[in-house]
């Protein structure tokens, strides 16, 4: 019982506690170690808090923070002591009283500062998302390594290197000032986009990537709470909710991926869509459009569909992609736009646009070959379509995508 | 903290010492350094003569060898450095952005080992 409560408390409050410790001591390692110490103490002490009846203090976050803070001071003292060779009296063990005297509201909320530290442009790009998930969301190294498809030692080394860079290079534990604001907020949002793309990639949701979709919902909720006046931030939070709302409809009964236009809107999670709509409306009110606002608007267009009987919103989607191109003209946006072009102007024009893209860039990008295959099939160019499906299948897609691709391929080339 | 702002540029762009480009950037460096001095942040630094004046002493397996030229041939060369005292990396990066460069170039920002200046 206490174990479950402790895990839950660590997961829910860990980010906030670690952030507060890091802000106070300006030392990420110390913050992490002290928090781990506190969790260890909790595992020993909480089961004895039987007066509460449930084996947990009244206010787990406050308890963990109070104990971790003492542990951090203790560790610092030991560092100094080691240098002086004078033994120091140990801290009294944490007791049930800690549960009575503390209040989680007294923990300063430093998570925003911690997010800006983790996503600092001076931190290696491949470590930023991992560090944020580790420190702010409390994911384990193992969970993150699995999601990013790297070995655990590799990821652990990346995290260690990033933390050392933060400490040695003197990356400040501050929210950046106005002169650097847009660049730094951009770095934060790009980092979270990378993290979320990993969580979203796997349609099955049971795969390793989807493991922290829940944390991404929490993290974006924290961001909009802390930055209520940033439309791109609000828009990204909306986007994550729209995408997660559709998760139950992303697989059919055989476990194959269901394309967005064929998903049954009745399966979408309406409360999340409602949350997303509120966020996107708040973003729009600032009248400062940006790429993430347009991306969220594309999701909104889809999620506005009430049933499969309603026509798919392709013309709106195409218009939004056209607008998005003025903000973010990259090959992936153009590829997605081509899918809408196929529905609005026909597959021939869409194929012309897809073939105008840099094919070398997309050589190992499965979705590119899947889109091409579909367009070729619709133009009755069966052999070429089969070749493109084979190319997509050779790139080791997730099981749900594989099943869908195999099915489409079979329709074009009956065995 | 103390940081070194280490300047890398294609020295060919400067032409001869005393060329217009050279004079312009030199004047900008004087203003940049004056601002650092005025704010009490400048701890050291130097501009370097072009790499055709460089001689490299290399130690290989315990033996020293001399050769004419910089330690590495590259498109951009080490041209000089500043050492400044600022609170953190963000402040150092802000100064690096203000540092005078020709159209292209790079400034490497590195913390200085404690007690070395």
mmCIF file of N, CA and C in Angstrom, chain A residues 120 122 168-172 176 183-184, chain B residues 1 3 87-91 93 97 111:
data_model
loop_
_atom_site.group_PDB
_atom_site.id
_atom_site.type_symbol
_atom_site.label_atom_id
_atom_site.label_comp_id
_atom_site.label_asym_id
_atom_site.label_seq_id
_atom_site.Cartn_x
_atom_site.Cartn_y
_atom_site.Cartn_z
ATOM 1 N N UNK A 120 17.924 24.342 -22.471
ATOM 2 C CA UNK A 120 18.817 25.430 -22.859
ATOM 3 C C UNK A 120 19.526 25.062 -24.170
ATOM 4 N N UNK A 122 22.366 25.502 -25.045
ATOM 5 C CA UNK A 122 23.743 25.049 -24.829
ATOM 6 C C UNK A 122 23.792 23.581 -24.397
ATOM 7 N N UNK A 168 29.076 22.905 -15.226
ATOM 8 C CA UNK A 168 30.414 23.453 -15.518
ATOM 9 C C UNK A 168 30.364 24.706 -16.378
ATOM 10 N N UNK A 169 29.414 24.773 -17.315
ATOM 11 C CA UNK A 169 29.366 25.940 -18.202
ATOM 12 C C UNK A 169 28.655 27.107 -17.535
ATOM 13 N N UNK A 170 28.062 26.868 -16.373
ATOM 14 C CA UNK A 170 27.381 27.956 -15.680
ATOM 15 C C UNK A 170 26.067 28.352 -16.326
ATOM 16 N N UNK A 171 25.298 27.353 -16.805
ATOM 17 C CA UNK A 171 23.967 27.650 -17.342
ATOM 18 C C UNK A 171 23.096 28.111 -16.173
ATOM 19 N N UNK A 172 22.519 29.309 -16.280
ATOM 20 C CA UNK A 172 21.822 29.880 -15.123
ATOM 21 C C UNK A 172 20.486 29.199 -14.850
ATOM 22 N N UNK A 176 14.667 33.002 -18.854
ATOM 23 C CA UNK A 176 15.400 34.039 -19.588
ATOM 24 C C UNK A 176 14.637 35.362 -19.666
ATOM 25 N N UNK A 183 13.601 33.086 -28.549
ATOM 26 C CA UNK A 183 14.509 32.007 -28.935
ATOM 27 C C UNK A 183 14.464 30.876 -27.915
ATOM 28 N N UNK A 184 14.474 31.250 -26.635
ATOM 29 C CA UNK A 184 14.539 30.236 -25.589
ATOM 30 C C UNK A 184 13.220 29.497 -25.443
ATOM 31 N N UNK B 1 31.296 34.068 -12.732
ATOM 32 C CA UNK B 1 32.204 33.132 -13.393
ATOM 33 C C UNK B 1 33.005 33.849 -14.468
ATOM 34 N N UNK B 3 34.658 33.661 -18.213
ATOM 35 C CA UNK B 3 34.520 32.965 -19.486
ATOM 36 C C UNK B 3 35.522 33.521 -20.483
ATOM 37 N N UNK B 87 27.968 36.792 -14.517
ATOM 38 C CA UNK B 87 27.345 35.865 -13.566
ATOM 39 C C UNK B 87 27.149 34.439 -14.103
ATOM 40 N N UNK B 88 26.807 34.298 -15.398
ATOM 41 C CA UNK B 88 26.477 32.962 -15.881
ATOM 42 C C UNK B 88 26.628 32.878 -17.391
ATOM 43 N N UNK B 89 26.351 31.678 -17.918
ATOM 44 C CA UNK B 89 26.531 31.432 -19.347
ATOM 45 C C UNK B 89 25.668 32.364 -20.207
ATOM 46 N N UNK B 90 24.427 32.601 -19.787
ATOM 47 C CA UNK B 90 23.559 33.456 -20.604
ATOM 48 C C UNK B 90 24.155 34.848 -20.783
ATOM 49 N N UNK B 91 24.743 35.371 -19.709
ATOM 50 C CA UNK B 91 25.367 36.692 -19.801
ATOM 51 C C UNK B 91 26.576 36.632 -20.738
ATOM 52 N N UNK B 93 27.009 34.560 -23.221
ATOM 53 C CA UNK B 93 26.510 34.394 -24.589
ATOM 54 C C UNK B 93 26.018 35.728 -25.148
ATOM 55 N N UNK B 97 27.422 37.502 -28.577
ATOM 56 C CA UNK B 97 26.612 37.991 -29.698
ATOM 57 C C UNK B 97 26.988 39.410 -30.084
ATOM 58 N N UNK B 111 34.029 28.388 -20.116
ATOM 59 C CA UNK B 111 34.370 28.820 -18.756
ATOM 60 C C UNK B 111 35.868 28.666 -18.521
#
